[in-house]
Every structure is written in C-alpha cells, then in structure tokens.
XYZ file of C-alpha atoms in Angstrom:
503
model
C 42.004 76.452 21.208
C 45.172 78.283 20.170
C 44.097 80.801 17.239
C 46.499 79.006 14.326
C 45.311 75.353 14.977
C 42.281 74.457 13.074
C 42.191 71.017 15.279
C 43.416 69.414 18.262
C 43.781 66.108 19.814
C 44.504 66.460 23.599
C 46.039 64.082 26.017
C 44.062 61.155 23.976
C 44.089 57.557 25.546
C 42.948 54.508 24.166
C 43.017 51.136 24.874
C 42.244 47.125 23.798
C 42.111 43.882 25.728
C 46.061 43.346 26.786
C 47.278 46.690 24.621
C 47.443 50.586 25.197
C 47.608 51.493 21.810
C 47.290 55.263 22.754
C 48.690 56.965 25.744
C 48.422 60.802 26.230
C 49.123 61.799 22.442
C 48.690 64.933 21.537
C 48.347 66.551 17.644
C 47.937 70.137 16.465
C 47.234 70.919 12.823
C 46.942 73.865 11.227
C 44.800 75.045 8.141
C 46.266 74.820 5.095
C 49.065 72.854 5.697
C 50.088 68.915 5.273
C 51.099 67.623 8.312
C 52.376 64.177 8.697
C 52.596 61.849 11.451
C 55.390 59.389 11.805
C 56.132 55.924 13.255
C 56.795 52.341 13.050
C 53.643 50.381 12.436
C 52.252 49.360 15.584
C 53.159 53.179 16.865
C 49.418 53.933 16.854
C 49.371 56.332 14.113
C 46.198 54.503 12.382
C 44.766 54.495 15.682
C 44.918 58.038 16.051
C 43.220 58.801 13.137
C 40.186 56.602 13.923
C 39.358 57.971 16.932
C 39.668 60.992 15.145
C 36.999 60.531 12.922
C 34.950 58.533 14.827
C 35.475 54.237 14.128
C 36.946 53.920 17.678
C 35.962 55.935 21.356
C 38.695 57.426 23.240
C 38.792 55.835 26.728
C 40.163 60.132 27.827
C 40.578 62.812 26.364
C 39.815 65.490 23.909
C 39.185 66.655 20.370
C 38.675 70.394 19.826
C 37.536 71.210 15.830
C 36.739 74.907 14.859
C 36.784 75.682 18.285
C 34.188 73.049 19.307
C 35.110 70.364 21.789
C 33.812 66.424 21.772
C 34.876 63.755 23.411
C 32.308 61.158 21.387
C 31.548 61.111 18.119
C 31.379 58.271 15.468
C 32.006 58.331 11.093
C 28.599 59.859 9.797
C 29.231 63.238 12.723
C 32.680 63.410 11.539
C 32.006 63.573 7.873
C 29.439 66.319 8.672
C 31.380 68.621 10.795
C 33.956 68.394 7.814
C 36.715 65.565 8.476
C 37.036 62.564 6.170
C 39.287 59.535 6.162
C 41.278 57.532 3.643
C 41.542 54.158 5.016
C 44.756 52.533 4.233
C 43.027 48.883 4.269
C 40.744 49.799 1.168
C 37.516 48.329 1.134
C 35.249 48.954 -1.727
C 31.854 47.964 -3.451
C 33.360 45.928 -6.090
C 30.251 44.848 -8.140
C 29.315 48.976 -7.814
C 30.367 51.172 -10.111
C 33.051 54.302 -9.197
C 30.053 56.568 -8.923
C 28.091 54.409 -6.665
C 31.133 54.108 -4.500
C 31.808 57.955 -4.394
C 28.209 59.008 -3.230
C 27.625 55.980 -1.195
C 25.171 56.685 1.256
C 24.376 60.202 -0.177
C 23.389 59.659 -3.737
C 21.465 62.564 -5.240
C 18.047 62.445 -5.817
C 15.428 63.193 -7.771
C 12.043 62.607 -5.251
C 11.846 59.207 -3.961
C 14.616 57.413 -6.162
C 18.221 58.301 -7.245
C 19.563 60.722 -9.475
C 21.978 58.577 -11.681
C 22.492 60.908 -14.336
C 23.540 63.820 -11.880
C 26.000 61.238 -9.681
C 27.748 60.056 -12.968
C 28.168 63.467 -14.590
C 29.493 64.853 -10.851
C 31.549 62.034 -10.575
C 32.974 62.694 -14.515
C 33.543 66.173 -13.781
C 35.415 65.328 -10.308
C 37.374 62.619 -12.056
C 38.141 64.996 -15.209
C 38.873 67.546 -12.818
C 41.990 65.055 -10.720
C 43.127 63.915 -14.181
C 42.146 60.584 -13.011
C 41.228 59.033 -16.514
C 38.664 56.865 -15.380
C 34.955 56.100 -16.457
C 32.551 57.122 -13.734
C 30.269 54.390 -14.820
C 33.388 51.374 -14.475
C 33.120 48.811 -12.012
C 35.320 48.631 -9.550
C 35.762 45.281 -9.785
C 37.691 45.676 -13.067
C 40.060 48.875 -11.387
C 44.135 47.297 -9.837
C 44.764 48.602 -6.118
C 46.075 51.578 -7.623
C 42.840 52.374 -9.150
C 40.923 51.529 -6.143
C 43.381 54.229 -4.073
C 42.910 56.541 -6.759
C 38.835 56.570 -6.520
C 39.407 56.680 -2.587
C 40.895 59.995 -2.786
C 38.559 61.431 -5.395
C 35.933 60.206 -2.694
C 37.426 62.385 -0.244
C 37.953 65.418 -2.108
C 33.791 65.143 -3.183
C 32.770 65.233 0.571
C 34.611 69.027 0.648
C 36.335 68.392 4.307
C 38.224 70.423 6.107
C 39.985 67.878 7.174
C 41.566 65.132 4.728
C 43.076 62.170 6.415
C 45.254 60.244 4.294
C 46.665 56.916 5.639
C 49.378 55.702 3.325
C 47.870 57.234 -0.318
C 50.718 56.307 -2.267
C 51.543 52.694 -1.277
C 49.934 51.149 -4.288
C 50.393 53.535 -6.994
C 52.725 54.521 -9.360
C 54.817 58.012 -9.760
C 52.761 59.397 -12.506
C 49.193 58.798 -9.767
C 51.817 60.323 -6.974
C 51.985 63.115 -9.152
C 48.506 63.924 -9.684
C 47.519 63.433 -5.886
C 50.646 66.064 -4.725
C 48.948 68.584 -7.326
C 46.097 68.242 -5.802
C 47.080 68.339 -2.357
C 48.512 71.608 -3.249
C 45.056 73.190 -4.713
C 43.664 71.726 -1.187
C 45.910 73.401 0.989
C 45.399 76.799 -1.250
C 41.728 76.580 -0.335
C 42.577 76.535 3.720
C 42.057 72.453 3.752
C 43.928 70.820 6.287
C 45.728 67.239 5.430
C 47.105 64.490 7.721
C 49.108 62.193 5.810
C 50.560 58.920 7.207
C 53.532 57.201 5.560
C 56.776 55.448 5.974
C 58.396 57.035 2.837
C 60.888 59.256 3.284
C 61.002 61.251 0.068
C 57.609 62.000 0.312
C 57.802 63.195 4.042
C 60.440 66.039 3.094
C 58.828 66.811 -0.440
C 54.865 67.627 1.178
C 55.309 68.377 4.842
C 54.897 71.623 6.310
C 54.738 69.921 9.722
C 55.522 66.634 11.274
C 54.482 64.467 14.585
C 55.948 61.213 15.559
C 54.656 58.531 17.924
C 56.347 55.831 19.253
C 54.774 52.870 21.330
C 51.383 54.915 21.793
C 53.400 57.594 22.972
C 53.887 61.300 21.479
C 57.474 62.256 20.797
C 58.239 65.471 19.030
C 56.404 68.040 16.888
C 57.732 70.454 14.568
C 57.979 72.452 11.614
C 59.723 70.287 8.952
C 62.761 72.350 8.688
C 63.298 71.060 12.799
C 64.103 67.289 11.133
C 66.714 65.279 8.946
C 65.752 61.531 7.856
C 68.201 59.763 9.787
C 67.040 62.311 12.993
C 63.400 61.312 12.236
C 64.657 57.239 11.735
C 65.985 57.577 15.166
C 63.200 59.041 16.639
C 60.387 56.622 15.002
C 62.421 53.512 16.440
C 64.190 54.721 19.200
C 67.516 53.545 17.923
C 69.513 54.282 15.079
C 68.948 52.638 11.763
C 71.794 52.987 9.393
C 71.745 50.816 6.975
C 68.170 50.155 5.476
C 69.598 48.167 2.176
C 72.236 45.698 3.902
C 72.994 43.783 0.928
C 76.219 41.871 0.660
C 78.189 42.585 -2.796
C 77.914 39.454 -4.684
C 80.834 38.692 -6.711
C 79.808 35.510 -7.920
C 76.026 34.080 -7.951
C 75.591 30.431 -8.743
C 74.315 28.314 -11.633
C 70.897 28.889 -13.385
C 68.005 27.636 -11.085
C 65.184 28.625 -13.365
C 64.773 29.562 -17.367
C 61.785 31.750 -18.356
C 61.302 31.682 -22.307
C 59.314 34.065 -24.559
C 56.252 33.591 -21.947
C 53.012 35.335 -23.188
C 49.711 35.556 -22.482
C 47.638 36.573 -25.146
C 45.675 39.708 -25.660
C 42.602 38.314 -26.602
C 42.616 36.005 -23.618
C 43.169 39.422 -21.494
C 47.183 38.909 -21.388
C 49.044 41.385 -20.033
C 52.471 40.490 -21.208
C 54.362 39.252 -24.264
C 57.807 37.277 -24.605
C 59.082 37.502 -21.126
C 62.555 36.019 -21.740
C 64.594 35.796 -18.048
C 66.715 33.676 -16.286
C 67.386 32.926 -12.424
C 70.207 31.994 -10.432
C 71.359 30.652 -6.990
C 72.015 32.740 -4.409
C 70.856 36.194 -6.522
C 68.364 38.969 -5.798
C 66.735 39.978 -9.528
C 64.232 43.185 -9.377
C 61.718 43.587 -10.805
C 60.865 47.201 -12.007
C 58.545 49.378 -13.863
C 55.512 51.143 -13.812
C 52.247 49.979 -11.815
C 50.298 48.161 -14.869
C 53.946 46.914 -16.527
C 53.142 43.344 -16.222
C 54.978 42.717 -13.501
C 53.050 40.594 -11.235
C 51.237 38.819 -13.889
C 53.996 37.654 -15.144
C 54.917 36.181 -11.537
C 51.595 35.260 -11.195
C 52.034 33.029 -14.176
C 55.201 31.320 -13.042
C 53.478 30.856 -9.765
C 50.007 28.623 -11.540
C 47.954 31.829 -9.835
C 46.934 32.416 -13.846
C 47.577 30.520 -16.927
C 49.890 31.813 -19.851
C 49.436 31.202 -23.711
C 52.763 30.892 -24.921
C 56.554 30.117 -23.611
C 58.270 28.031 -21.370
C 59.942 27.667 -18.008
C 62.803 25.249 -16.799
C 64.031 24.864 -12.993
C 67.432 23.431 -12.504
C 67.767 22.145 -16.016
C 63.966 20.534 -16.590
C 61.178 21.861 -18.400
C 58.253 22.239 -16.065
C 54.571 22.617 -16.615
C 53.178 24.354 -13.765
C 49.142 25.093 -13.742
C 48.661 25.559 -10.279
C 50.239 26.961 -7.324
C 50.259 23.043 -5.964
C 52.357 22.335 -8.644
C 54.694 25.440 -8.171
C 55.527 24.445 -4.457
C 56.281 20.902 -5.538
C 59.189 22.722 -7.531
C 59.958 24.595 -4.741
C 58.907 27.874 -5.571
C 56.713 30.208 -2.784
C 55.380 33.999 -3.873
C 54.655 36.539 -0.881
C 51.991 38.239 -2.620
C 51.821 42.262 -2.789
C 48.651 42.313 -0.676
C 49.678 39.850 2.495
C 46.120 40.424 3.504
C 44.046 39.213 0.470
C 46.283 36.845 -0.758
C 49.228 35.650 1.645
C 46.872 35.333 5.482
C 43.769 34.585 6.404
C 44.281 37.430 9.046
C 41.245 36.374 11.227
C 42.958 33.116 12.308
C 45.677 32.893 14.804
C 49.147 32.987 13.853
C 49.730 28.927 14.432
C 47.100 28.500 11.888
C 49.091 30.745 9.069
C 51.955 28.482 9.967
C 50.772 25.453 8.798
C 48.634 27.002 5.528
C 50.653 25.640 2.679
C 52.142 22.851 4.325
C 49.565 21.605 5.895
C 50.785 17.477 5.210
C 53.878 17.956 6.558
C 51.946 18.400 9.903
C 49.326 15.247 9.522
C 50.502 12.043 11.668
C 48.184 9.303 11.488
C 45.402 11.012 10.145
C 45.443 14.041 12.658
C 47.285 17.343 12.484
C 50.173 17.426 15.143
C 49.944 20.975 16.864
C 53.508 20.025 18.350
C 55.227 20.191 14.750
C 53.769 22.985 14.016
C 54.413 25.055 17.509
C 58.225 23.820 16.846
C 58.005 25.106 13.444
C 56.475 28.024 14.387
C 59.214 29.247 17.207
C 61.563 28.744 14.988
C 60.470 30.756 12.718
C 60.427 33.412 15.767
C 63.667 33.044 16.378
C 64.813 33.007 12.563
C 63.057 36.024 11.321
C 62.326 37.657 15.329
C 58.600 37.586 14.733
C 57.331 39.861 17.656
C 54.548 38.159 18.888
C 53.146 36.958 22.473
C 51.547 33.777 21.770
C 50.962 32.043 18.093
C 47.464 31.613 19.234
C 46.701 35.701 18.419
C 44.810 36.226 15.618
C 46.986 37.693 12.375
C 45.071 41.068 12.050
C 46.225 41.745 15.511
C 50.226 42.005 14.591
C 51.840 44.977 13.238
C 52.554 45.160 9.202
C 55.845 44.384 9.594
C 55.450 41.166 11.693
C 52.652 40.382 8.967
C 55.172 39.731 6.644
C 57.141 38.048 8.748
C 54.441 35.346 9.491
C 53.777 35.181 5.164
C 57.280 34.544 4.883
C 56.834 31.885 7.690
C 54.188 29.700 6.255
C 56.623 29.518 2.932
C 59.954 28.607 4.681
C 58.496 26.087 7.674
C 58.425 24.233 3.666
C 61.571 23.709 1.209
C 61.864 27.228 -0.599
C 64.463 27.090 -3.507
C 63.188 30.192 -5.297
C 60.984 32.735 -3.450
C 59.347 35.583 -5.259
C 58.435 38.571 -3.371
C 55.845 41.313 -4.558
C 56.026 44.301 -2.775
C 58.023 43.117 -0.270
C 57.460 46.024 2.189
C 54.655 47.792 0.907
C 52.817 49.205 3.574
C 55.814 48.450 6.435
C 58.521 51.576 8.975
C 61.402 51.994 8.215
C 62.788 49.713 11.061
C 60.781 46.975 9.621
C 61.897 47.259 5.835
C 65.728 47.021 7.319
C 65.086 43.819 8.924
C 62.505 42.206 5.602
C 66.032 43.362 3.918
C 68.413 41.911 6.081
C 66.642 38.249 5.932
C 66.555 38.809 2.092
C 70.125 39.213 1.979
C 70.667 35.971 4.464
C 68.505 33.747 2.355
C 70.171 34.749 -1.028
C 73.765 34.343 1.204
C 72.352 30.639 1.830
C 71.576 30.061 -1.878
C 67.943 30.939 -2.267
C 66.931 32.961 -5.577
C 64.327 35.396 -4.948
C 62.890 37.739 -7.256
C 61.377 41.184 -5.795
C 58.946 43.480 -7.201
C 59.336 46.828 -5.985
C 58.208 50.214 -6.939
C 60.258 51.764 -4.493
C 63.765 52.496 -7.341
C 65.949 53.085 -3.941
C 64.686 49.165 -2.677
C 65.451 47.942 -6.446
C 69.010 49.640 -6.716
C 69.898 48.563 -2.886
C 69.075 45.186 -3.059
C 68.994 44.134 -6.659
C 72.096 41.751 -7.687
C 69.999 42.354 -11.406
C 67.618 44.467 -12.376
C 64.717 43.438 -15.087
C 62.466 46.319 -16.101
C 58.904 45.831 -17.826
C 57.431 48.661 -19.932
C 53.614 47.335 -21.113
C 54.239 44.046 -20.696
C 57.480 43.831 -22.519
C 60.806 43.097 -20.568
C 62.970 45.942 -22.100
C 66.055 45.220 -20.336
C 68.205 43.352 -17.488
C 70.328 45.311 -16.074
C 73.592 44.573 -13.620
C 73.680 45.895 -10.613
C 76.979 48.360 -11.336
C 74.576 49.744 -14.240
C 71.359 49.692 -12.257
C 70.646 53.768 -11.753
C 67.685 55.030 -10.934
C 67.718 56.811 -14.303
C 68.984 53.814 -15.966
C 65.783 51.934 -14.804
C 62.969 54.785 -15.233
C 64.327 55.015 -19.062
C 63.411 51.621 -19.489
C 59.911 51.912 -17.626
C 58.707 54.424 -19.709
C 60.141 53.738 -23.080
C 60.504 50.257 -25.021
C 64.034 49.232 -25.652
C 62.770 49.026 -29.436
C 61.726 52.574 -29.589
C-alpha cells in the first residue's frame, strides 16, 4: 500500500443477475481527509461502499486497510477493524429508544444483563457532546427523518472508526443539523479519521472535500485533489454530457385563475398540531414553494390538504367550491395527487414490479368486468415511459431495483396514468444526481406549461428560487410570507424561516 493512503479498493468487480454494477473501480483515501465520491444514482457509488464494509462480496478484487489485505469480509469484521457505515436508506428500531439503537448489539454490561444506566449516560454525553439536543432515553418512533439521520451519525461517531462512511448525511436535515455534522467532521478529520461522503449536492462537495472520485456506469473516472475540479467539469463528468441548465423554468408572465383557496387552516396544539392559520391560495399553471426550516410545518400542512391527517380549524376551496376532504380518496376525487418526501415509505411499494406501482391509485380505472386488464395498464404504463423517459427494461422489475431518479419517475406515474389538476410535490428530488433533478425539473415546468398547479417543498433555497413562480415560507408553523418570484432571494426567504413576520 502506498505510505499516504490509509485504504484502498483495487480493481473491484461486482455483479447481479442481468447488471455489472461494479467494474474495475478503484478508490484511495487518505487519513484525515473527506473524500467524496461522485455520480448519478445508479453509478454504483452505494455499491461501493457495501462491499466495502462488508453487506455485499466482491466477485474480484481487493481491499487493503492499514496495510492488511482481504478480499472477504462481512458488517460485524468491518466494524471491528475500524470502518462503519451510514446507510442512506435509514432503518431503525422505532419502538427502541436512541440509546438502544446506538449500542445495538454491544450494550454494556453489568454480569449477565445490561448496563442501562451506563448506555444512557454514554449516549447523553455523546449527544451533549454533537449538540444534538436530544433525550437519550426518546423513542425513536417519536424523532422526523432528520432526527433519525441525526442519531445515525452519533451512532457512527460512538463505534470510534477509522473509517466513517457517510451515504447522503444531509438529505433530510436542515442547515442548522448540516452545521453541526460539518463541525464535527472537522474534529474527526483532526483526530486522523478518514470520511467518505456520498452526495449529489454541489455546495457541499466544494465546501468539505479535500478529495474527490467519480464513477460512472460501474466504471471509475477521475480522482483528484478538489482544487483539480469546477461543478459544471464534475456535472460533465458524472453524466457524461453536459448539463447546463438544472432549473429550466419558463418565465411566467401570466398564471391562470385560482384553482384552490386554503383559509386560516390549523391544527390544534393540544391535538399535536403543528401549524396555525395557514392562509394560501393556488393557481393554474403556477409552481408555489414551499420553504423553511425542517420542523416548519411544511408537510403537515400538505399532509392536511391531502386527508393523510385531519386539521382542527380552516377551510379549503378548489375551483370555486368548498371541499371537505378527510381522506386521501377524497383528495384524488378533486384531483389532487402528493409525491411524498420519502417515495419509499409512502409513494411505492418498492418490492413489487413497476406495472404494479402503475396501477396503485387508480386501480378502477383498470377493472373490466370484474377483472383487472393488464393491457390498460401496460398502455398506460409505456406511456408514461415515453412521457417522463422512465429508464427501465421491462415494467415487470421490481421498484427497489431502479435508480432514485427513475423512482420518482414511476411515483409521478401512478399519479398522472389518473386526472392530476393540482400535484403537490415534497422533496421532489431528495436523494436524486444532478442529471436526474434537471429532468424531475424539466417535466415540472411542462406540466405547469399545460396548466397543472403544483406546489413543491424543497429545502434545497437554489430548487425554490429556480423553479418557484411564488414562494410561501413557514417559520413554526406560521406562514410568514408569500413571496414573488422577482423578490424570492435566498436571503429574502431564510429571513422569513427563521424569524416570524410579526416579530
């Protein structure tokens, strides 16, 4: 091994039924330093990282680590020899508390049984110590995504690796969290800790990187010190084509009439509301953010408008009628579809096939004579291809098996195989390359063109200034301003996110 790489991956291959998802890729990381690794989803990136500590076998090989070479090797070997992972698809002990999920599988103990008061005062002081202001003894049932990330991390710090993988950290949490992790990745790196750190965004790439791999297709492309790349050079190399405009929205002079009227909508504290008077209107053919902090109020207030969860207090009138929606039925009966901020929880049932997804919320469209007609839906279903250019081989593979990007695609199939007159979209590309968030963009742009109204919630400011037509911003579950799109800065937004318009 060369003397300034703590680890390297060597010529690694790996392969599934019908896919080479690695081919020859190579990675050297140094102590101390953040390096990132770049690509479109799909590229392999994740793939890397778990043969790297351990979930999958290479097919060929090697892994050298402190000078020791293995070729085989699975989780429990890797966390001992000092290399721990961050899983971007979370997957935590809900009903356990954020103790029990730290020292899972190596609780203290005291003789035969388990040390309880020494895990919950470790896990205080590692909490305390990451300014994460968290109970250890809260359930985790009762923590957002953000908080789930956030007790991830702290998980991964306790194990004291050498090694800290970190697939996409920061794609459910808000600035002030982003803060707290960069601080800490700094005190890591200080201590000789190495860090490889997926992500698509940009901004973070050139703020923490010291190096930087990409991989395209399975395939390694370039390595380098970070001072070797500029975005749009990286862009090019992650998709193998140049990618120039990511926020392709048409200037709209005029939008049309008011499709939908949300009044003074509430739901009450004591009921565990998380918003108050929520006062906004809709129109034809407009894009209206959604901004503010994670834990603004922003998706329960969609959530509400959508039947997902009742409110207490308010109204809401589409196209002129007042409406009483309670369920998510109801909501599609008026026409209205939600792509949910996590597509696999809440918009697929990703161990069905594609087809299947299709036909989810629109399943009577598809029943002749008492039987479900799989040639509606195929037709349905290749149109969609063509409409949104779904890359996929065959409907009939499973939805876990496409790329993040494509999984969006297929949630934003199952809504429009129906009549969509106002689509809301959470996180629209959350978790998605940069290839992919151009092309989620460009169909949002079409659709509003063709007289949809969406509504996005983003937590991405350049996504909510670029694509915005309005901008609403929610501060603790007040709406503390609407903002047109000439007046729609980034500052002009994070001054309403953090401070009531009142104050």
């Amino acid at each position: 091994m060369e003397d300034n790489y703590l680890l390297q991956m060597v010529n690694v291959v790996k392969a599934f039924p019908g896919v080479k998802a690695l081919d020859g890729v190579n990675l050297k990381v140094r102590a101390g330093k953040v390096h990132i690794i770049c690509g479109e989803n799909g590229a392999g990136k994740s793939t890397l990282m778990k043969v790297l500590n351990g979930m999958y076998a290479a097919d060929s090989g090697e892994i050298i680590f402190r000078g020791e070479t293995f070729k085989s090797h699975d989780i429990q070997s890797s966390l001992k020899r000092g290399i721990a992972m961050i899983y971007q698809e979370l997957n935590p002990v809900l009903d356990m508390t954020i103790g029990e999920n730290i020292f899972l599988g190596r609780e203290p103990k005291r003789g035969f049984f388990v040390d309880f008061k020494k895990m919950y005062n470790d896990t205080q002081a590692l909490l305390d110590s990451l300014n994460i202001k968290f109970k250890a003894r809260r359930r985790m049932r009762t923590l957002s995504i953000a908080g789930h990330q956030l007790v991830e991390i702290a998980k991964a710090i306790s194990q004291d690796a050498q090694v800290i993988i970190m697939d996409e950290p920061t794609s459910a949490i808000a600035d002030t969290e982003v803060e707290v992790l960069f601080k800490q990745i700094e005190l890591l790196k200080q201590k000789g800790v190495a860090i490889i750190y997926i992500t698509h965004k940009m901004d973070e790439i050139f703020q923490i990187a010291d190096d930087i791999t990409i991989i395209r297709d399975g395939r390694w492309v370039a390595s380098g010190p970070k001072e070797d790349f500029t975005p749009q050079k990286l862009v090019t190399l992650m998709v193998g084509r140049e990618v120039n405009n990511i926020f392709p929205k048409t200037e709209t002079a005029n939008t049309g009439t008011v499709i939908m009227e949300v009044k003074n909508l509430t739901q009450e504290a004591a009921r565990g509301g998380r918003f108050r008077d929520v006062s906004f209107n809709l129109r034809k053919g407009e894009i209206l953010g959604f901004a503010g902090l994670v834990g603004a109020g922003r998706t329960e207030v969609m959530r509400a408008v959508f039947g997902l969860d009742p409110f207490t207090g308010g109204s809401i009138t589409i196209e002129g009628k007042p409406v009483k929606i309670k369920n998510p039925s109801e909501a599609i009966a008026q026409g209205i579809a939600m792509v949910s901020e996590d597509r696999k929880l809440y918009g697929l049932v990703v161990n069905r096939s594609a087809h299947e997804n299709i036909s989810l919320t629109n399943i009577k469209k598809y029943v002749k004579n008492f039987f479900v007609s799989d040639k509606s839906i195929n037709k349905d279903a290749m149109d969609m291809k063509k409409l949104l250019d779904i890359k996929i081989r065959d409907f009939k593979v499973t939805a876990n098996t496409l790329s993040g990007g494509n999984q969006q695609k297929l949630v934003l199939a199952k809504w429009l195989v129906g009549e969509v007159k106002i689509l809301i979209m959470d996180e629209p590309t959350r978790g998605i390359d940069v290839g992919a968030k151009a092309e989620i963009h460009r169909l949002m742009d079409n659709f509003a063109k063709q007289g949809m109204a969406i509504i996005m919630i983003s937590s991405e400011l350049p996504e909510i200034v670029g694509m915005s037509d309005r901008v609403a911003v929610m501060h603790e579950g007040r709406l503390t301003g609407i903002l047109d799109r000439r007046d729609a800065t980034q500052e002009e937004i994070m001054r309403l996110a953090i401070k009531a318009g009142g104050e």
